[in-house]
Short mmCIF file of C-alpha atoms in Angstrom, two decimals:
data_model
loop_
_atom_site.label_atom_id
_atom_site.label_comp_id
_atom_site.label_asym_id
_atom_site.label_seq_id
_atom_site.Cartn_x
_atom_site.Cartn_y
_atom_site.Cartn_z
CA MET A 151 77.20 107.66 73.69
CA PRO A 152 76.51 109.62 70.54
CA THR A 153 78.09 108.20 67.43
CA SER A 154 78.85 111.53 65.77
CA LYS A 155 79.41 115.05 66.98
CA ASN A 156 77.60 117.94 65.39
CA GLU A 157 79.54 120.64 63.66
CA VAL A 158 78.81 124.11 64.95
CA LEU A 159 76.12 125.41 62.64
CA GLN A 160 77.19 128.33 60.50
CA GLY A 161 76.24 131.56 62.25
CA THR A 162 75.46 130.01 65.61
CA LEU A 163 78.95 130.44 67.03
CA ASP A 164 78.25 134.14 67.66
CA LEU A 165 75.14 133.23 69.59
CA LEU A 166 76.97 130.62 71.66
CA VAL A 167 79.78 133.02 72.52
CA LEU A 168 77.48 135.90 73.44
CA ASN A 169 75.34 133.60 75.55
CA THR A 170 78.35 132.13 77.36
CA LEU A 171 79.71 135.55 78.25
CA ASP A 172 76.26 136.68 79.36
CA SER A 173 75.89 133.84 81.83
CA MET A 174 79.53 133.53 82.95
CA GLY A 175 80.83 137.10 82.92
CA PRO A 176 84.22 137.96 81.42
CA LEU A 177 86.19 134.91 80.21
CA HIS A 178 89.29 134.17 78.15
CA GLY A 179 89.10 132.32 74.85
CA PHE A 180 89.97 128.95 76.34
CA GLY A 181 87.38 129.43 79.05
CA ILE A 182 84.71 130.17 76.46
CA ALA A 183 85.67 127.08 74.48
CA LEU A 184 85.55 124.87 77.59
CA ARG A 185 82.24 126.26 78.68
CA ILE A 186 80.61 125.76 75.27
CA GLN A 187 81.85 122.18 75.20
CA GLN A 188 80.67 121.48 78.74
CA VAL A 189 77.24 123.00 78.25
CA SER A 190 76.72 121.12 75.01
CA LYS A 191 77.81 117.96 76.88
CA ASP A 192 80.59 117.52 74.32
CA LEU A 193 78.07 116.94 71.55
CA LEU A 194 79.36 119.97 69.72
CA GLN A 195 82.56 119.63 67.81
CA LEU A 196 84.32 122.95 68.01
CA ASN A 197 87.73 123.65 66.60
CA GLN A 198 88.76 125.95 69.39
CA GLY A 199 90.87 128.04 67.03
CA THR A 200 87.79 129.20 65.12
CA LEU A 201 86.73 131.08 68.24
CA TYR A 202 89.40 133.71 67.86
CA PRO A 203 88.44 135.26 64.51
CA ALA A 204 84.84 135.16 65.77
CA LEU A 205 85.77 136.93 69.01
CA LEU A 206 87.62 139.57 67.02
CA ARG A 207 84.64 140.09 64.73
CA LEU A 208 82.28 140.47 67.67
CA GLU A 209 84.67 142.95 69.22
CA GLN A 210 84.90 144.96 66.00
CA ARG A 211 81.11 145.11 65.93
CA GLY A 212 81.21 146.60 69.42
CA TRP A 213 79.49 143.67 71.12
CA LEU A 214 82.53 142.63 73.14
CA THR A 215 85.40 144.36 74.84
CA SER A 216 88.70 142.71 75.57
CA LYS A 217 91.49 143.37 78.00
CA TRP A 218 94.49 141.51 79.30
CA GLY A 219 94.22 139.97 82.70
CA VAL A 220 95.60 137.12 84.78
CA SER A 221 93.97 133.69 84.85
CA GLU A 222 93.14 131.53 87.91
CA ASN A 223 96.50 129.80 87.65
CA ASN A 224 98.47 132.99 87.16
CA ARG A 225 98.72 133.01 83.42
CA LYS A 226 98.41 136.13 81.28
CA ALA A 227 95.22 135.86 79.25
CA LYS A 228 92.94 138.10 77.25
CA TYR A 229 89.50 138.42 78.81
CA TYR A 230 86.37 139.11 76.81
CA GLY A 231 83.28 140.75 78.24
CA LEU A 232 79.84 141.59 76.88
CA THR A 233 78.99 145.23 76.17
CA ARG A 234 75.53 146.70 76.44
CA SER A 235 74.96 146.48 72.69
CA GLY A 236 76.30 142.93 72.85
CA ARG A 237 73.60 142.07 75.35
CA LYS A 238 71.00 143.62 73.08
CA GLN A 239 72.34 141.64 70.16
CA LEU A 240 72.17 138.43 72.18
CA ALA A 241 68.51 139.06 72.98
CA GLU A 242 67.73 139.65 69.32
CA GLU A 243 69.63 136.63 68.07
CA ALA A 244 68.19 134.35 70.73
CA GLU A 245 64.71 135.45 69.81
CA SER A 246 65.21 134.91 66.10
CA TRP A 247 66.79 131.52 66.82
CA GLY A 248 63.73 130.57 68.86
CA ARG A 249 61.38 131.62 66.10
CA MET A 250 63.41 129.70 63.55
CA SER A 251 63.48 126.48 65.56
CA VAL A 252 59.74 126.62 66.27
CA MET A 253 59.12 127.04 62.57
CA ILE A 254 61.42 124.20 61.54
CA ASN A 255 59.87 121.87 64.10
CA ARG A 256 56.44 122.75 62.82
CA VAL A 257 57.47 122.01 59.25
CA LEU A 258 59.02 118.71 60.24
CA ARG A 259 55.92 117.62 62.13
CA THR A 260 53.46 118.44 59.39
CA SER A 261 55.26 116.87 56.48
CA MET B 98 73.62 152.07 59.43
CA ARG B 99 76.61 153.28 61.43
CA GLN B 100 78.05 149.91 62.33
CA PRO B 101 79.79 148.98 59.05
CA LEU B 102 81.61 152.31 59.15
CA VAL B 103 82.80 151.76 62.72
CA MET B 104 83.93 148.28 61.77
CA PHE B 105 85.78 149.59 58.73
CA LEU B 106 87.56 152.24 60.80
CA ARG B 107 88.59 149.66 63.38
CA ARG B 108 90.01 147.42 60.69
CA LEU B 109 91.76 150.36 59.08
CA ALA B 110 93.28 151.37 62.41
CA ALA B 111 94.54 147.79 62.84
CA LEU B 112 96.75 148.23 59.78
CA PHE B 113 98.87 150.75 61.63
CA ARG B 114 99.35 148.69 64.76
CA ARG B 115 100.10 145.42 63.05
CA ARG B 116 103.23 144.44 64.93
CA ARG B 117 101.66 145.13 68.29
CA LEU B 118 98.50 143.21 67.40
CA GLU B 119 100.51 140.33 66.00
CA ASP B 120 102.34 140.01 69.33
CA ASP B 121 98.99 140.11 71.10
CA LEU B 122 97.67 137.32 68.93
CA ASP B 123 100.75 135.13 69.52
CA GLU B 124 100.48 135.69 73.23
CA GLU B 125 96.77 134.97 73.32
CA LEU B 126 97.03 131.71 71.39
CA ARG B 127 100.06 130.58 73.36
CA SER B 128 98.23 131.14 76.62
CA HIS B 129 95.25 129.19 75.26
CA LEU B 130 97.40 126.21 74.34
CA GLU B 131 99.23 126.28 77.65
CA MET B 132 96.01 126.37 79.62
CA ALA B 133 94.62 123.50 77.57
CA ALA B 134 97.77 121.43 78.04
CA GLU B 135 97.74 122.15 81.77
CA LEU B 136 94.17 120.94 82.06
CA ASN B 137 95.05 117.76 80.19
CA LEU B 138 97.98 117.21 82.56
CA ARG B 139 95.66 117.50 85.52
CA LYS B 140 93.39 114.93 83.90
CA GLY B 141 96.38 112.59 84.08
CA MET B 142 97.89 112.70 80.60
CA ALA B 143 101.61 112.49 80.00
CA ALA B 144 103.25 115.86 79.24
CA GLU B 145 103.76 115.15 75.56
CA ASP B 146 100.24 113.79 75.07
CA ALA B 147 98.77 116.75 76.94
CA ARG B 148 100.45 119.17 74.58
CA ARG B 149 99.50 117.20 71.47
CA GLU B 150 95.88 116.89 72.56
CA ALA B 151 95.74 120.64 73.22
CA LEU B 152 96.97 121.33 69.67
CA ARG B 153 94.54 118.80 68.20
CA SER B 154 91.46 120.30 69.79
CA PHE B 155 92.63 123.75 68.80
CA GLY B 156 92.75 122.94 65.07
CA GLY B 157 95.47 124.45 62.89
CA VAL B 158 97.29 127.26 64.67
CA GLU B 159 98.67 128.88 61.51
CA GLN B 160 95.29 128.54 59.82
CA THR B 161 93.66 130.27 62.78
CA LYS B 162 96.21 133.09 62.64
CA GLU B 163 95.58 133.52 58.91
CA ASN B 164 91.81 133.78 59.44
CA TYR B 165 92.34 136.10 62.37
CA ARG B 166 94.55 138.44 60.32
CA ASP B 167 91.99 138.52 57.50
CA GLN B 168 89.34 139.53 59.98
CA ARG B 169 91.60 142.02 61.76
CA GLY B 170 92.76 144.19 58.88
CA LEU B 171 91.74 144.84 55.31
CA PRO B 172 93.27 141.95 53.36
CA MET B 173 92.81 143.62 49.98
CA VAL B 174 94.59 146.78 51.05
CA GLU B 175 97.34 144.81 52.72
CA THR B 176 98.11 142.60 49.74
CA THR B 177 98.02 145.61 47.42
CA LEU B 178 100.53 147.42 49.60
CA GLN B 179 102.68 144.31 49.71
CA ASP B 180 102.65 144.04 45.93
CA LEU B 181 103.52 147.70 45.64
CA ARG B 182 106.43 147.40 48.03
CA PHE B 183 107.65 144.31 46.23
CA GLY B 184 107.44 146.11 42.88
CA LEU B 185 109.39 149.11 44.16
CA ARG B 186 112.08 146.83 45.57
CA MET B 187 112.46 145.06 42.24
CA LEU B 188 112.68 148.38 40.42
CA ARG B 189 115.36 149.63 42.78
CA ARG B 190 117.34 146.48 42.20
CA SER B 191 117.60 146.97 38.43
CA PRO B 192 117.89 150.70 37.64
CA GLY B 193 118.58 150.16 33.92
CA PHE B 194 115.32 148.35 33.43
CA THR B 195 113.54 150.94 35.53
CA VAL B 196 114.77 153.84 33.39
CA LEU B 197 113.80 151.99 30.23
CA ALA B 198 110.34 151.20 31.58
CA ILE B 199 109.75 154.77 32.69
CA LEU B 200 110.92 156.17 29.35
CA SER B 201 108.75 153.85 27.27
CA LEU B 202 105.75 154.61 29.47
CA THR B 203 106.43 158.33 29.13
CA PHE B 204 106.62 158.18 25.36
CA GLY B 205 103.70 155.83 25.08
CA ILE B 206 101.42 157.98 27.20
CA GLY B 207 102.65 161.20 25.61
CA ALA B 208 102.08 159.97 22.06
CA ASN B 209 98.66 158.65 22.96
CA ALA B 210 97.63 161.91 24.55
CA ALA B 211 98.85 163.90 21.56
CA VAL B 212 97.04 161.72 19.04
CA PHE B 213 93.89 161.71 21.08
CA SER B 214 93.74 165.46 21.50
CA TRP B 215 94.29 165.81 17.77
CA VAL B 216 91.53 163.33 16.93
CA GLU B 217 89.27 164.94 19.46
CA GLY B 218 89.81 168.40 17.99
CA ILE B 219 89.25 167.31 14.40
CA LEU B 220 86.84 164.41 14.52
CA LEU B 221 85.04 164.27 17.82
CA ARG B 222 84.40 167.84 18.79
CA PRO B 223 85.50 170.10 15.94
CA TYR B 224 83.76 173.24 17.19
CA PRO B 225 83.78 172.99 20.94
CA ARG B 226 81.87 176.18 21.57
CA VAL B 227 79.10 175.76 19.02
CA PHE B 228 75.98 174.34 20.58
CA HIS B 229 73.71 171.72 19.01
CA GLN B 230 76.33 170.70 16.51
CA GLU B 231 74.37 167.53 15.85
CA ARG B 232 71.58 169.69 14.41
CA LEU B 233 73.78 171.76 12.10
CA VAL B 234 73.20 171.08 8.43
CA ALA B 235 75.04 172.64 5.51
CA LEU B 236 73.12 173.40 2.34
CA SER B 237 74.83 174.45 -0.81
CA GLY B 238 73.74 174.99 -4.35
CA THR B 239 74.90 172.99 -7.33
CA VAL B 240 75.13 173.63 -11.00
CA ARG B 241 75.17 170.30 -12.80
CA ASP B 242 77.83 168.43 -10.86
CA ASP B 243 79.66 171.38 -9.39
CA ARG B 244 79.06 173.18 -6.20
CA ASP B 245 77.99 176.70 -6.68
CA GLU B 246 77.13 179.71 -4.64
CA THR B 247 73.58 179.96 -3.44
CA SER B 248 71.63 182.93 -4.63
CA TRP B 249 69.70 185.34 -2.46
CA PRO B 250 66.29 184.31 -3.91
CA ASP B 251 67.17 180.65 -3.22
CA LEU B 252 67.83 181.53 0.38
CA LEU B 253 64.52 183.34 0.68
CA ASP B 254 62.76 180.29 -0.83
CA VAL B 255 64.36 177.91 1.62
CA GLN B 256 63.62 180.21 4.52
CA ARG B 257 59.96 180.34 3.54
CA SER B 258 59.42 176.66 2.81
CA CYS B 259 61.75 174.75 5.16
CA THR B 260 59.59 173.80 8.13
CA LEU B 261 62.33 171.62 9.63
CA CYS B 262 64.83 174.45 10.02
CA GLU B 263 64.87 176.40 13.22
CA THR B 264 67.03 179.17 11.88
CA LEU B 265 68.79 179.65 8.65
CA PHE B 266 72.04 181.51 8.35
CA VAL B 267 74.45 182.15 5.55
CA SER B 268 78.18 181.80 5.64
CA ASN B 269 80.62 182.23 2.85
CA ILE B 270 84.23 181.58 3.67
CA THR B 271 86.48 184.08 2.06
CA GLY B 272 89.60 186.03 2.75
CA ALA B 273 90.59 189.62 3.20
CA THR B 274 93.75 191.61 3.53
CA LEU B 275 94.22 193.16 6.90
CA GLY B 276 96.47 196.16 7.01
CA ILE B 277 97.76 197.73 10.19
CA GLY B 278 100.10 200.61 9.64
CA GLU B 279 102.75 199.39 7.25
CA ARG B 280 102.05 195.73 7.70
CA ALA B 281 99.55 193.76 5.70
CA GLN B 282 98.40 190.22 6.22
CA ILE B 283 95.95 187.87 4.57
CA MET B 284 93.23 186.77 6.96
CA ASN B 285 90.64 184.04 6.65
CA GLY B 286 87.14 185.28 7.17
CA SER B 287 83.50 184.73 6.39
CA ILE B 288 80.75 186.82 5.03
CA VAL B 289 77.77 185.83 7.15
CA SER B 290 74.18 186.78 7.72
CA ALA B 291 73.28 188.95 10.69
CA ASN B 292 71.82 186.06 12.72
CA TYR B 293 75.07 184.06 12.46
CA PHE B 294 76.30 184.41 16.04
CA ASP B 295 72.86 183.85 17.54
CA ALA B 296 72.33 180.75 15.42
CA ILE B 297 75.55 178.98 16.42
CA GLY B 298 75.34 180.20 20.00
CA VAL B 299 78.81 181.73 20.01
CA HIS B 300 79.32 185.27 21.12
CA PRO B 301 82.40 187.50 20.94
CA MET B 302 84.38 187.68 24.15
CA PHE B 303 84.88 191.39 23.68
CA GLY B 304 82.56 193.92 22.11
CA ARG B 305 79.45 192.68 20.37
CA GLY B 306 78.32 190.67 17.39
CA PHE B 307 75.75 192.00 14.97
CA ALA B 308 73.02 194.13 16.38
CA PRO B 309 69.49 192.82 15.79
CA VAL B 310 67.92 194.14 12.63
#
């Protein structure tokens, strides 16, 4: 068992959300939160509430759309889905994240 | 970059649908908490614990709403409008104070404007239509300590030897009596050299100045 959970790194929440919606299709906020926690094997400490301003921001940027729907257990919920420009953004952010992590690893190994 | 503009317009539009969006937000967060509690129940928690655990993993609900609102609208505009509305309400509540405030502002601004236009006319821009005022220089003759009229030969000397001067013109303020029919009136006037109007860059609105020699 890990002794401490990692805070979500500043700026990576967008990437996590976009990636989740890309692989899962439209989801409500709670679903996104669950999925991120499951995928990270609960290593990530996410205050689920912080998702909502982030979702709104992504929607304002035109990367997500939202509409009301009904959940699996018949509850009204707002579903978020990726737009085409959202998919493009995800590709860009994933690539820059990859570059960044390669670079940091390299620095850590050489010093 | 088109995106910031689109974002700004969306946030601006949100200001006009605030009540609707606020209901949406309440509904969305409530449904989140209910789903979370339900999941906890299914994991075998007691009802009360399930609800509390859902709230705990959510983090502050009010805090979230605050952040959400800041992202949704334009916080600066909103608080300014709020302040304005509050101010108007206070003014309406005490009409005596309002009248007094408006009057003192009126007089204050009026007096300031009057003084400024006076200062501007006399000190800052005394001859608004004369160009290159900063290059105007007045020369006058003296006899011992008194000012005296300049003589025609003096003028010719200056004209010949002053390499700094662009043009040289003569002006002698004087008066004349103007008579029209049976009425007569004293007018201020100047006797000037023929290049006067060209030199100061001011031309009569009607008719003409002096014809070139």
